[in-house]
XYZ file of C-alpha atoms in Angstrom:
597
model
C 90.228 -238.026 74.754
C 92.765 -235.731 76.672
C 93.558 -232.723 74.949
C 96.136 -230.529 76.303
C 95.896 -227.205 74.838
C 98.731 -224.056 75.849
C 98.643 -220.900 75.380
C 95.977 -218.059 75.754
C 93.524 -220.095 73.472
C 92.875 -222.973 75.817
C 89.115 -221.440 76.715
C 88.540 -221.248 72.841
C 89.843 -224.806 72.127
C 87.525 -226.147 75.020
C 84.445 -224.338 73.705
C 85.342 -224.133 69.607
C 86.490 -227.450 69.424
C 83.768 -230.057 70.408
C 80.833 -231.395 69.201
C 78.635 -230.067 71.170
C 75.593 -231.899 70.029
C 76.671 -235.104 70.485
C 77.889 -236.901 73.041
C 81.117 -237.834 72.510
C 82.148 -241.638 72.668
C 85.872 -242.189 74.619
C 88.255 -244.045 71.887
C 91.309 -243.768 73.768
C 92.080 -240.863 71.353
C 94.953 -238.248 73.008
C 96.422 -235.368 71.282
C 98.817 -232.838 72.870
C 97.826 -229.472 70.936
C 99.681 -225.900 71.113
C 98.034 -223.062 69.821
C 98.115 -219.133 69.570
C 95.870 -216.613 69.825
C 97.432 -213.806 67.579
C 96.124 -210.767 66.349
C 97.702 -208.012 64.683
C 97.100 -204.461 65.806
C 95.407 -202.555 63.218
C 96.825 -199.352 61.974
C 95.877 -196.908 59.900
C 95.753 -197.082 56.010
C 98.526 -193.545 55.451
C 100.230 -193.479 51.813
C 103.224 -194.416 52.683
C 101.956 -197.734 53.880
C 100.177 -197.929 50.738
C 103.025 -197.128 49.025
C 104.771 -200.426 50.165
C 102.171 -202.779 48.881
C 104.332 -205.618 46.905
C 102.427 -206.270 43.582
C 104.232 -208.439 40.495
C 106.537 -206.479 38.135
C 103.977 -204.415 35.657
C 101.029 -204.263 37.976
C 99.877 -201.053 40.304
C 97.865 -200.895 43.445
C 96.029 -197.305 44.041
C 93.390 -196.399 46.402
C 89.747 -196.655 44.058
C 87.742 -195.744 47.189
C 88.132 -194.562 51.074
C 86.404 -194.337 54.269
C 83.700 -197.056 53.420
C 83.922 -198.546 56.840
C 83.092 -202.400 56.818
C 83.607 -203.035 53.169
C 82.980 -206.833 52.631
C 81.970 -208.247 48.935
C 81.899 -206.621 45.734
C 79.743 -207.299 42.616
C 80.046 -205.888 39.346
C 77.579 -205.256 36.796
C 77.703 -205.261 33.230
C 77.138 -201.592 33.034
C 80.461 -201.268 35.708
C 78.138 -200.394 38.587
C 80.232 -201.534 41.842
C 78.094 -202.670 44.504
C 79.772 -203.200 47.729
C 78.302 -204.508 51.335
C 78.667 -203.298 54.529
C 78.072 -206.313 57.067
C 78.480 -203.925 60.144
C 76.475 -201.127 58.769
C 73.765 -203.507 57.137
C 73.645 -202.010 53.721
C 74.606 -201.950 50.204
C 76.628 -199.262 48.752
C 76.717 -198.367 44.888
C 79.855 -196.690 43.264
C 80.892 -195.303 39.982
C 84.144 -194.604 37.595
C 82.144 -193.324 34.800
C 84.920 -190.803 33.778
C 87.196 -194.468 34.013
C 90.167 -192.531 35.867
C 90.856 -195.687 37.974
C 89.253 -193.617 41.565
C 85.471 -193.971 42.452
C 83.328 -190.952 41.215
C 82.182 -188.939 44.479
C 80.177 -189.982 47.387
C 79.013 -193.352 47.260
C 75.054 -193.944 47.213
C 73.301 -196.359 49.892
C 70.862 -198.602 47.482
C 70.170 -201.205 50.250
C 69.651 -201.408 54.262
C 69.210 -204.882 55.288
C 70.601 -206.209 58.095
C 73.758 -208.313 58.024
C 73.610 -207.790 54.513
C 76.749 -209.647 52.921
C 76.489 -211.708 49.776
C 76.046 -209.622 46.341
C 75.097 -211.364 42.728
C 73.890 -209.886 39.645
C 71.994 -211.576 36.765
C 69.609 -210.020 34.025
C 70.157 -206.762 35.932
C 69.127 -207.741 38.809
C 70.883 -207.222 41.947
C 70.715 -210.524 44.674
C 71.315 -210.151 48.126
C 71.806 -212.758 50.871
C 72.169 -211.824 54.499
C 72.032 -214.836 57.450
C 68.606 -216.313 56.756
C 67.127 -214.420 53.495
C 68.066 -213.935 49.813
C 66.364 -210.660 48.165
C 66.457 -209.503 45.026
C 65.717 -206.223 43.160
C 66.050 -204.593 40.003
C 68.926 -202.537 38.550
C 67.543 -199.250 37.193
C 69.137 -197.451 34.553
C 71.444 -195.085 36.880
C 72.280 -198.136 39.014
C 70.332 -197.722 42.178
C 67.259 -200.228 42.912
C 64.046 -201.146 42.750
C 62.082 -202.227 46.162
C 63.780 -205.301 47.449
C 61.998 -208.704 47.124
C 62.664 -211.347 49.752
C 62.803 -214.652 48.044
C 64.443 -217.110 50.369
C 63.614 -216.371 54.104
C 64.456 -219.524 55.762
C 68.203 -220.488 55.568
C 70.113 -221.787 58.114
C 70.830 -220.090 61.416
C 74.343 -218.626 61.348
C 76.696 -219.393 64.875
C 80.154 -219.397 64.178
C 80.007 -218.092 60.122
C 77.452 -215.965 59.256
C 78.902 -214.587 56.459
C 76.529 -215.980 53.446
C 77.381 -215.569 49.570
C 76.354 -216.149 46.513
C 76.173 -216.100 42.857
C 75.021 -217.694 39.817
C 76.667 -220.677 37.887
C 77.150 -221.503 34.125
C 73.655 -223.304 34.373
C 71.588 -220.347 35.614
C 71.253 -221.454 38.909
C 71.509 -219.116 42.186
C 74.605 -221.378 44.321
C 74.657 -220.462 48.019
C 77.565 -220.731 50.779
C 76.200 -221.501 54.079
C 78.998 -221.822 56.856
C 78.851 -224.090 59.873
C 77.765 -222.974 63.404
C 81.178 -224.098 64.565
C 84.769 -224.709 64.600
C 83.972 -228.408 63.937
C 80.376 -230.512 64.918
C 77.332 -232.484 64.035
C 74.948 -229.787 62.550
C 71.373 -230.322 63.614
C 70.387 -228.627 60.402
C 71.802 -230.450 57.031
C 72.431 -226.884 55.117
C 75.092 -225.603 57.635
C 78.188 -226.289 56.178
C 77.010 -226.504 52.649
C 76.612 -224.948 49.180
C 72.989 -225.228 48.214
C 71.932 -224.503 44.353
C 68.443 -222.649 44.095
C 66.465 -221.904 41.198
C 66.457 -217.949 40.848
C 63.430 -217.347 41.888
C 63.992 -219.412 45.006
C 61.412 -222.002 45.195
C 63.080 -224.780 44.896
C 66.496 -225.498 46.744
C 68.896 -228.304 47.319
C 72.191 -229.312 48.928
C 74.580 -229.120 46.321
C 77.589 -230.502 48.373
C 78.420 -231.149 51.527
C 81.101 -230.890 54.497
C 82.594 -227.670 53.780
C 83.311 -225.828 56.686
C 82.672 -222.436 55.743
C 83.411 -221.819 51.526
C 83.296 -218.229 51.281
C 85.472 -217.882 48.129
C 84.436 -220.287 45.003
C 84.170 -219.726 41.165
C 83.432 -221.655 37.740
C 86.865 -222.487 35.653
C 86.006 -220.374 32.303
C 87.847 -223.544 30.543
C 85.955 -226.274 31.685
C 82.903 -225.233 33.783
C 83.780 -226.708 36.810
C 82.971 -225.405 39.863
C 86.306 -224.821 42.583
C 85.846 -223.387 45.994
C 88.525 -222.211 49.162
C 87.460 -223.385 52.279
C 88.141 -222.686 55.547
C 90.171 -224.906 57.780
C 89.527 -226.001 61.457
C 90.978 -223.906 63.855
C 92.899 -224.527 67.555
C 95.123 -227.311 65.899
C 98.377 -225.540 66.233
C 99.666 -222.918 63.734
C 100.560 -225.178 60.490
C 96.934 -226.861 61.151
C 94.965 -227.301 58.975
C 96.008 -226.175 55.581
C 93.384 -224.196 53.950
C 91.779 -226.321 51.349
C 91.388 -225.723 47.586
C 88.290 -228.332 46.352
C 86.767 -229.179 43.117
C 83.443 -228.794 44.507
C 81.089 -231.691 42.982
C 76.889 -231.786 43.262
C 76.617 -234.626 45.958
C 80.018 -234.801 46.665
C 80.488 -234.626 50.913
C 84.077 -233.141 51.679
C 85.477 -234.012 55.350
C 83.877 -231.694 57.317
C 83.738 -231.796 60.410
C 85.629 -235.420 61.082
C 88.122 -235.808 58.233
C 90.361 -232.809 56.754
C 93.204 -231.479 54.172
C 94.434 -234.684 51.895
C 92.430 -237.443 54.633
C 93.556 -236.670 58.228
C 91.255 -237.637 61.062
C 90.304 -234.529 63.304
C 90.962 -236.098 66.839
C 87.910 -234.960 68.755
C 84.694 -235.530 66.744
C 82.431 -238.450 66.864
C 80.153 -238.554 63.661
C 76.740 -239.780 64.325
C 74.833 -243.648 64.176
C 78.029 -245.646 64.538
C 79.614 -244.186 61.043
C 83.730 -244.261 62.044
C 85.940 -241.486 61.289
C 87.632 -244.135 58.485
C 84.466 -244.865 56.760
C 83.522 -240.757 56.886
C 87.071 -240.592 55.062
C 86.391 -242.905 52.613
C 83.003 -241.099 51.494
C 84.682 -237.744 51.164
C 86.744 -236.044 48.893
C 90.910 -234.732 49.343
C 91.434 -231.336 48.773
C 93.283 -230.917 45.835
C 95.950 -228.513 46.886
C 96.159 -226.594 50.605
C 97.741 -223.231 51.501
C 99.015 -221.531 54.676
C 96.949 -222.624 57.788
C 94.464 -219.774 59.034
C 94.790 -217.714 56.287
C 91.036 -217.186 55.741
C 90.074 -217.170 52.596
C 87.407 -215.084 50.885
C 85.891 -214.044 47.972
C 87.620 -215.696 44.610
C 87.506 -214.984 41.391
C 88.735 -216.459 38.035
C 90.040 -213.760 36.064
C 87.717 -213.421 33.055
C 89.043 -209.831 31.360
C 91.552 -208.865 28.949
C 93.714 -206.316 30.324
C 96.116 -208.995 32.336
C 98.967 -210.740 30.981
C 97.465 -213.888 28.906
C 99.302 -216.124 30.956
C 96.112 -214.910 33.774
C 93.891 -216.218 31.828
C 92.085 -219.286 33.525
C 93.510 -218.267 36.397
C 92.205 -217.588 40.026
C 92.468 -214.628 42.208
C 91.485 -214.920 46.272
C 91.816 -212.656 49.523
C 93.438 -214.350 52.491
C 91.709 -211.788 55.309
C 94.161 -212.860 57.785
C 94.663 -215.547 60.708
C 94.191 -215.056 64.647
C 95.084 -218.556 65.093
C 98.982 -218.413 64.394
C 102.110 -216.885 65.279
C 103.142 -215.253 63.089
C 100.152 -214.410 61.381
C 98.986 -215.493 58.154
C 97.120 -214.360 54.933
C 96.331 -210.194 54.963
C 96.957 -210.734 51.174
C 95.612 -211.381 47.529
C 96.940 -214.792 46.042
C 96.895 -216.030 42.707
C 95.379 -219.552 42.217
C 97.456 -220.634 38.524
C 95.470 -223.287 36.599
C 97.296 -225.179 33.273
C 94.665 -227.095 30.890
C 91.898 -226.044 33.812
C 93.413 -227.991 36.403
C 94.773 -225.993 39.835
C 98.694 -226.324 40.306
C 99.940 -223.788 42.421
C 98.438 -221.233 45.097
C 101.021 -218.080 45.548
C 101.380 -214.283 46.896
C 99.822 -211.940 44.322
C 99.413 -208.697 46.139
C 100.937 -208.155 49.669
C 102.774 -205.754 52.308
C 99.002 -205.457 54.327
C 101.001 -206.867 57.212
C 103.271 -204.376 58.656
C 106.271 -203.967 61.586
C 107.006 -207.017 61.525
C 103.873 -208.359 61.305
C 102.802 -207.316 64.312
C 100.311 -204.838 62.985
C 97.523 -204.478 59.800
C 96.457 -201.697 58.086
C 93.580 -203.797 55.533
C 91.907 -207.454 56.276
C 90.935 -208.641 52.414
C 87.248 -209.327 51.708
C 85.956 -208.625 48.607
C 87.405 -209.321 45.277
C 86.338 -208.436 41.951
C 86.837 -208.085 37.722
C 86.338 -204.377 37.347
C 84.689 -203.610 33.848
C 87.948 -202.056 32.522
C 89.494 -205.791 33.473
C 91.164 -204.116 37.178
C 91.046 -206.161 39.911
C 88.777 -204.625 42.440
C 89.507 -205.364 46.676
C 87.445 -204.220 49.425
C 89.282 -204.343 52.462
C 86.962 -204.566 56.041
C 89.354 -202.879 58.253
C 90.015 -199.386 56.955
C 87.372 -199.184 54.547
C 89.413 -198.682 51.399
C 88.609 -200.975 47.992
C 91.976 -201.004 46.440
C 92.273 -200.798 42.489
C 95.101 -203.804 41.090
C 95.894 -203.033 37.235
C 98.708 -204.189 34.446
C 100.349 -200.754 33.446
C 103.247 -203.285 31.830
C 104.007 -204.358 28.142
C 103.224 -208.257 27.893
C 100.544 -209.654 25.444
C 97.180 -209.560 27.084
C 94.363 -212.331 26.401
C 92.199 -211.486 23.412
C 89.278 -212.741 24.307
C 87.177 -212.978 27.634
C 86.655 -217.176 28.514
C 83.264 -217.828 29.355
C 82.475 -221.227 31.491
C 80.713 -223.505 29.499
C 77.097 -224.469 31.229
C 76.759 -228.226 30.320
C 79.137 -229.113 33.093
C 76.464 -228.242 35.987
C 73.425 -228.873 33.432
C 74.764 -232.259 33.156
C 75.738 -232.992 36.810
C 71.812 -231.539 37.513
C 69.730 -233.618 35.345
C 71.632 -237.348 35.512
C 69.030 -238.334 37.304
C 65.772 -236.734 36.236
C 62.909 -237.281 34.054
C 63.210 -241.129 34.678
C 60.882 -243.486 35.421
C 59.502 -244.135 39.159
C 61.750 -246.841 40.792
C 59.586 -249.691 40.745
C 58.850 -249.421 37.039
C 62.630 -249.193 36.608
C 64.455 -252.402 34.891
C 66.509 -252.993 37.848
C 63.503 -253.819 40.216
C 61.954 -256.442 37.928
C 60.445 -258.642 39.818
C 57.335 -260.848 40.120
C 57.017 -261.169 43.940
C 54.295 -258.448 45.556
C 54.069 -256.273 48.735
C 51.214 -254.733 50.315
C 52.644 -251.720 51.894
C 50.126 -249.286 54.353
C 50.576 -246.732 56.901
C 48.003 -245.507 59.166
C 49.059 -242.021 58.498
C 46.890 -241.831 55.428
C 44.989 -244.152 53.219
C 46.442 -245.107 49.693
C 46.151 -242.328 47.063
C 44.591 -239.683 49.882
C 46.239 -236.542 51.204
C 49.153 -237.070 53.751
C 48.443 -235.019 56.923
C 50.295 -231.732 57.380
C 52.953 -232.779 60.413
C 54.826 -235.452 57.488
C 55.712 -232.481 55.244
C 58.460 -230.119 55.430
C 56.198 -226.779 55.854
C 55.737 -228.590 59.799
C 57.166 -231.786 61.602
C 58.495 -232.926 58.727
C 58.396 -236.620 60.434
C 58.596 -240.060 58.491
C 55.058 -241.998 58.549
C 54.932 -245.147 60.360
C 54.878 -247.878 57.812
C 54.107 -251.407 57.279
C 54.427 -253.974 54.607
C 54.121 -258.169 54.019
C 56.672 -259.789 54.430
C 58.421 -261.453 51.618
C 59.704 -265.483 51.968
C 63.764 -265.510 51.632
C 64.085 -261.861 51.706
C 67.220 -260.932 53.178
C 66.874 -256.934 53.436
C 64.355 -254.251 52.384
C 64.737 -251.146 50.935
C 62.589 -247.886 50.576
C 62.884 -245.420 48.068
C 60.157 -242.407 48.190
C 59.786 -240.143 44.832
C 57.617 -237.222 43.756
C 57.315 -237.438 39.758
C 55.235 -234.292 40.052
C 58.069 -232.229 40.816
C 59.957 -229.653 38.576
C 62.509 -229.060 37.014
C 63.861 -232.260 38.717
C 61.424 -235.177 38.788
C 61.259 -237.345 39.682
C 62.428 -236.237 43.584
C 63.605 -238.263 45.413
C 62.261 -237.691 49.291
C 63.802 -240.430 50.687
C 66.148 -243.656 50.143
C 66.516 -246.341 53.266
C 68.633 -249.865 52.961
C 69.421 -252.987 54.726
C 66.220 -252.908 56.324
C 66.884 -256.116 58.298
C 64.675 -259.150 56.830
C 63.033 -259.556 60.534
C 61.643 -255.661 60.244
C 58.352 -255.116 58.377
C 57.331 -251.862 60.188
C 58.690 -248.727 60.826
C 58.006 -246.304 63.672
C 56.925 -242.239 62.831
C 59.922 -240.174 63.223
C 63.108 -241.939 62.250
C 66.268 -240.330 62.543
C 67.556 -238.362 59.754
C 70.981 -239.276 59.657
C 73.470 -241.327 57.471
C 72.983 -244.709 59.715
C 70.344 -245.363 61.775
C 70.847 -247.164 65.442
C 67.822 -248.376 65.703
C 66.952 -250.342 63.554
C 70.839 -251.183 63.559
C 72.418 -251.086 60.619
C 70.092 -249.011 58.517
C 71.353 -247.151 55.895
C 69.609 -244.164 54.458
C 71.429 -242.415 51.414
C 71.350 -238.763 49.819
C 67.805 -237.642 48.613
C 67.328 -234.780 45.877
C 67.263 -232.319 48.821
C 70.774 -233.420 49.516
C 70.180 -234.670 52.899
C 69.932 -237.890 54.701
C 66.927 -239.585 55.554
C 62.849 -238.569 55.354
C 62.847 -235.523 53.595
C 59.190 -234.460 53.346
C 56.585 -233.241 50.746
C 57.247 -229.474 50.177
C 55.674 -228.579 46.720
C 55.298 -224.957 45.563
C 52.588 -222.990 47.380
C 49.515 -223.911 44.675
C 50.592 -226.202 42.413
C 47.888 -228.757 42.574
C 48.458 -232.383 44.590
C 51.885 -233.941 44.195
C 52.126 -237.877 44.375
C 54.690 -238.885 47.089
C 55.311 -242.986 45.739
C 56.527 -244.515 49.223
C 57.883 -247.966 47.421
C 59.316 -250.829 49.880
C 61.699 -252.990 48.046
C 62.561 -256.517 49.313
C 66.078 -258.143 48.509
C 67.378 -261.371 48.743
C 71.094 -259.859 49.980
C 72.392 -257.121 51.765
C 73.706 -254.048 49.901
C 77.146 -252.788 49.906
C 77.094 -249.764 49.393
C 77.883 -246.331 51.472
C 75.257 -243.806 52.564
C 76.485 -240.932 50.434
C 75.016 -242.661 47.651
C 72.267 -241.720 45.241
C 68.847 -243.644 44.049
C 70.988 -244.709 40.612
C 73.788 -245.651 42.684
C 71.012 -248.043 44.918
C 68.948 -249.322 42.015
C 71.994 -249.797 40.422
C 73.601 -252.210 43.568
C 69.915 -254.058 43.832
C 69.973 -254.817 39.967
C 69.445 -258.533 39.745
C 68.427 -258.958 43.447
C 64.777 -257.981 43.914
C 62.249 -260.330 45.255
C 59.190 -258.154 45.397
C 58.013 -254.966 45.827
C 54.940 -252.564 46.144
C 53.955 -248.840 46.786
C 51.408 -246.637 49.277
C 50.862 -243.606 47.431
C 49.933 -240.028 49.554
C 49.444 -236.915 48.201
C 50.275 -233.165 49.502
C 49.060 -230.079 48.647
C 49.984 -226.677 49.887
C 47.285 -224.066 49.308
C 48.723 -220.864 51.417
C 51.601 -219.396 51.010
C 54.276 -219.981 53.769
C 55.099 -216.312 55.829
C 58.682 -217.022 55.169
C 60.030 -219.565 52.626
């Protein structure tokens, strides 16, 4: 590929831009690319710039707080605590309008020190935090400060490009967590960059919820249908009006572009995705955006507005900070927009709050982080440039909701359990069959412990297997499940197809990637983990032995089918096509409890 890039960003587009991890395969691709480097001079935050802000006829914007420094996300309790984070000063900050005269009461209190500490939840007054690689969580005592912090997730993803982590709880109960990418657009080495991941609260259990999202800060549940819709962040060094920021109905197991494919399909030029999977068929497993908005606007946190002191025509509706481009001239974003919804479906993104961007746009006095529903139903903004959380209210006359929507939970419940509590795959009706395999490894013996290095608290490496081979088969497949698993069971650890008839062992160590090179051809499809490939034992430090079933499945065709798929979606393809089949069975058991987990 050439890529000619002008402009003062051509050192970013050389490093930002590739895939660094991967050598990149020549497909005769060139793409001429001019770019800017742009950003506004930051000024300070007097009243009369204040006093400029551009907010919809009937609405006010007021100072609620000053001189907080590097203000980032905001979380709200039931009580109207406001906790805010401080990324550059690694803390947590508690504030308070208990005489409700729209302006924070006094000094604000330091409840937290954690470094990088950034994403804020709250649930059964408790108080989550999430800072690169942990997740703690503490109680909310009755004047609002905490309880010693408890670290319940240590081991997340290292950060790179975005290590801004959120989070916060769904309909279902579940802890959902935003993990950015390492980079402006490449093949992670580790499957939870670039992902949401839904945890159970207490952490012990984790999985990729979806996939390919390049770094979605901002996302919400639809209070009229449950659904779950994030803002993600486009690639950057494509030229100012690429790529669109990208509104997505985020689905569990859904992959969405990232890094090869973006906005409503388009192929990003460089990238080369891994085992001989083309850019086309990476398009074809991933899902459009829905709608786009100004390139390099950043977004942030978003919220659906849930209160009742709006206009009802809010109601449903979503409310996001753009922080602000450096990528385009002129600039982009420094603003709050509205996301409108009709019937709980997204049709328009548009300015709510602006005038951030100043002389021209040549200079800033706020950068738009944090957003929240204020207990008295304000609209709460933390800005990381000046330090000020700014206070948006409806002083007008128009009917307000009456009621506060609340997202139903059998949306995500439902999308969860599809495929739990179900039978093992080989006493399934789809594999009927009479025809036998003897399948071994010399890893373990059948029914005996699996050595350490094959789970996920070490190597985490694939056994070598081996199995008879069946007359007229025409493929094998593997499917390895866990039934002693909870709440979802049973998990699925690992799904392989199109074994080639010829093959009847595998090595130790097999890639763990969507297609595998060698053998050619292999296919290996999303596990309950949400990745692709072996994903090994990890049970709960002492619970007793789990089961790990390792079934090999022989076929008398090949299966059509692409890798993003499930175990229903490959039981369901090999229904009617099984020629025999049979199990090794190890066991894992993890008695000490990991430093770190």
């Amino acid at each position: 590929m050439i890529r000619r890039v002008t402009g003062a960003a051509s050192i970013f587009a050389a490093l930002l831009g590739c895939s660094a991890s991967y050598a990149q395969q020549g497909d005769g691709t060139e793409v001429q690319i001019t770019t800017n480097v742009f950003k506004p001079n930051k000024v300070a935050a007097t009243s009369e710039r204040i006093g400029e802000l551009k907010v919809p006829d009937g609405f006010s914007v007021k100072p609620f707080a000053q001189g907080l420094g590097n203000s980032r996300i905001i979380e709200v309790s039931d009580k109207g605590f406001i906790y805010v984070s401080r990324r550059e000063e690694g803390d947590v900050l508690l504030l308070k309008d208990e005489n409700n005269d729209g302006k924070s009461d006094g000094a604000p209190v330091q409840v937290v020190s954690r470094a990088q500490a950034h994403g804020l939840a709250i649930k059964d007054d408790k108080l989550y935090l999430v800072t690169v690689k942990e997740v703690f969580v503490a109680d909310i005592k009755a004047d609002g400060t905490l309880s010693e912090l408890e670290m319940i997730i240590g081991d997340l993803p290292d950060s790179g490009q975005h290590p801004n982590r959120v989070l916060s709880f769904g309909p279902d109960g579940m802890l959902y967590i935003s993990v950015g990418s390492t980079c402006n657009s490449c093949n992670e080495s580790n499957p939870e960059n670039a992902t949401i991941i839904r945890a159970t609260p207490d952490g012990k259990s984790r999985t990729i919820f979806a996939s390919g999202l390049r770094n979605t800060i901002g996302y919400d549940w639809q209070p009229q249908t449950g659904e779950l819709w994030g803002l993600d962040h486009g690639i950057d060094l494509m030229g100012d009006e690429v790529q669109a920021e990208e509104l997505n109905k985020i689905e569990q197991g859904k992959q969405y572009g990232w890094p090869h494919v973006y906005g409503a399909g388009d192929i990003y030029p460089q990238s080369t995705p891994v085992g001989g999977v083309t850019k086309e068929q990476w398009r074809d497993q991933s899902q459009p955006m829905v709608i786009g908005y100004t390139a390099h606007a950043a977004p942030m946190q978003m919220k659906f507005y849930k209160g009742t002191a709006f206009p009802a025509e809010f109601a449903g509706d979503a409310f996001a900070t753009m922080r602000g481009s450096w990528n385009r001239n002129p600039a982009s974003g420094y603003e709050i927009v509205r996301v409108h919804f009709e019937n709980g479906q997204p049709k328009t993104i548009e300015p709510f709050l602006t005038g951030f961007l100043t002389d021209g746009g040549r200079t800033h006095f706020a950068r738009p982080v944090g957003l929240a529903v204020a207990k008295d139903g304000s609209l709460l903004m933390a800005d990381d440039a000046n330090g000020v959380i700014y206070r948006i209210a409806y002083t007008g006359e128009a009917k307000k909701a009456e009621t506060a929507p609340t997202a139903p939970a059998d949306v995500m419940e439902a999308q969860a359990k599809k495929s739990a509590d179900v039978p093992l795959a080989l006493k399934r009706p789809e594999t009927e069959s009479e025809g036998k395999i003897t399948v071994s490894t010399d890893a373990f013996s059948n029914n005996a412990a699996m050595p350490t290095r094959y789970s996920e608290y070490a190597d985490g490496v694939s056994p070598a297997l081996r199995w008879s081979a069946v007359p007229k088969a025409a493929s094998y497949a593997i499917i390895m499940e866990d039934p002693d698993a909870s709440p979802l069971k049973p998990f699925v650890h690992w799904l392989a197809w199109n074994i080639p008839a010829t093959v009847t062992m595998l090595p130790e160590g097999l890639q763990e990637q969507l297609r595998l090179v060698e053998p050619e051809g292999v296919l290996q499809g999303r596990n309950t983990s949400g990745t692709h490939g072996y994903f090994g034992p990890k049970p709960p430090a002492g619970d007793k032995p789990h089961h790990y079933h390792i079934q090999v499945i022989a076929l008398d065709s090949m299966i059509d089918l692409p890798p993003t798929s499930d175990r229903d979606a490959l039981l369901a393809a090999m229904s009617g096509h099984v020629i025999g089949k049979g199990e090794v069975v190890g066991t894992y058991q993890q008695k000490i409890e990991p430093p770190k987990q």
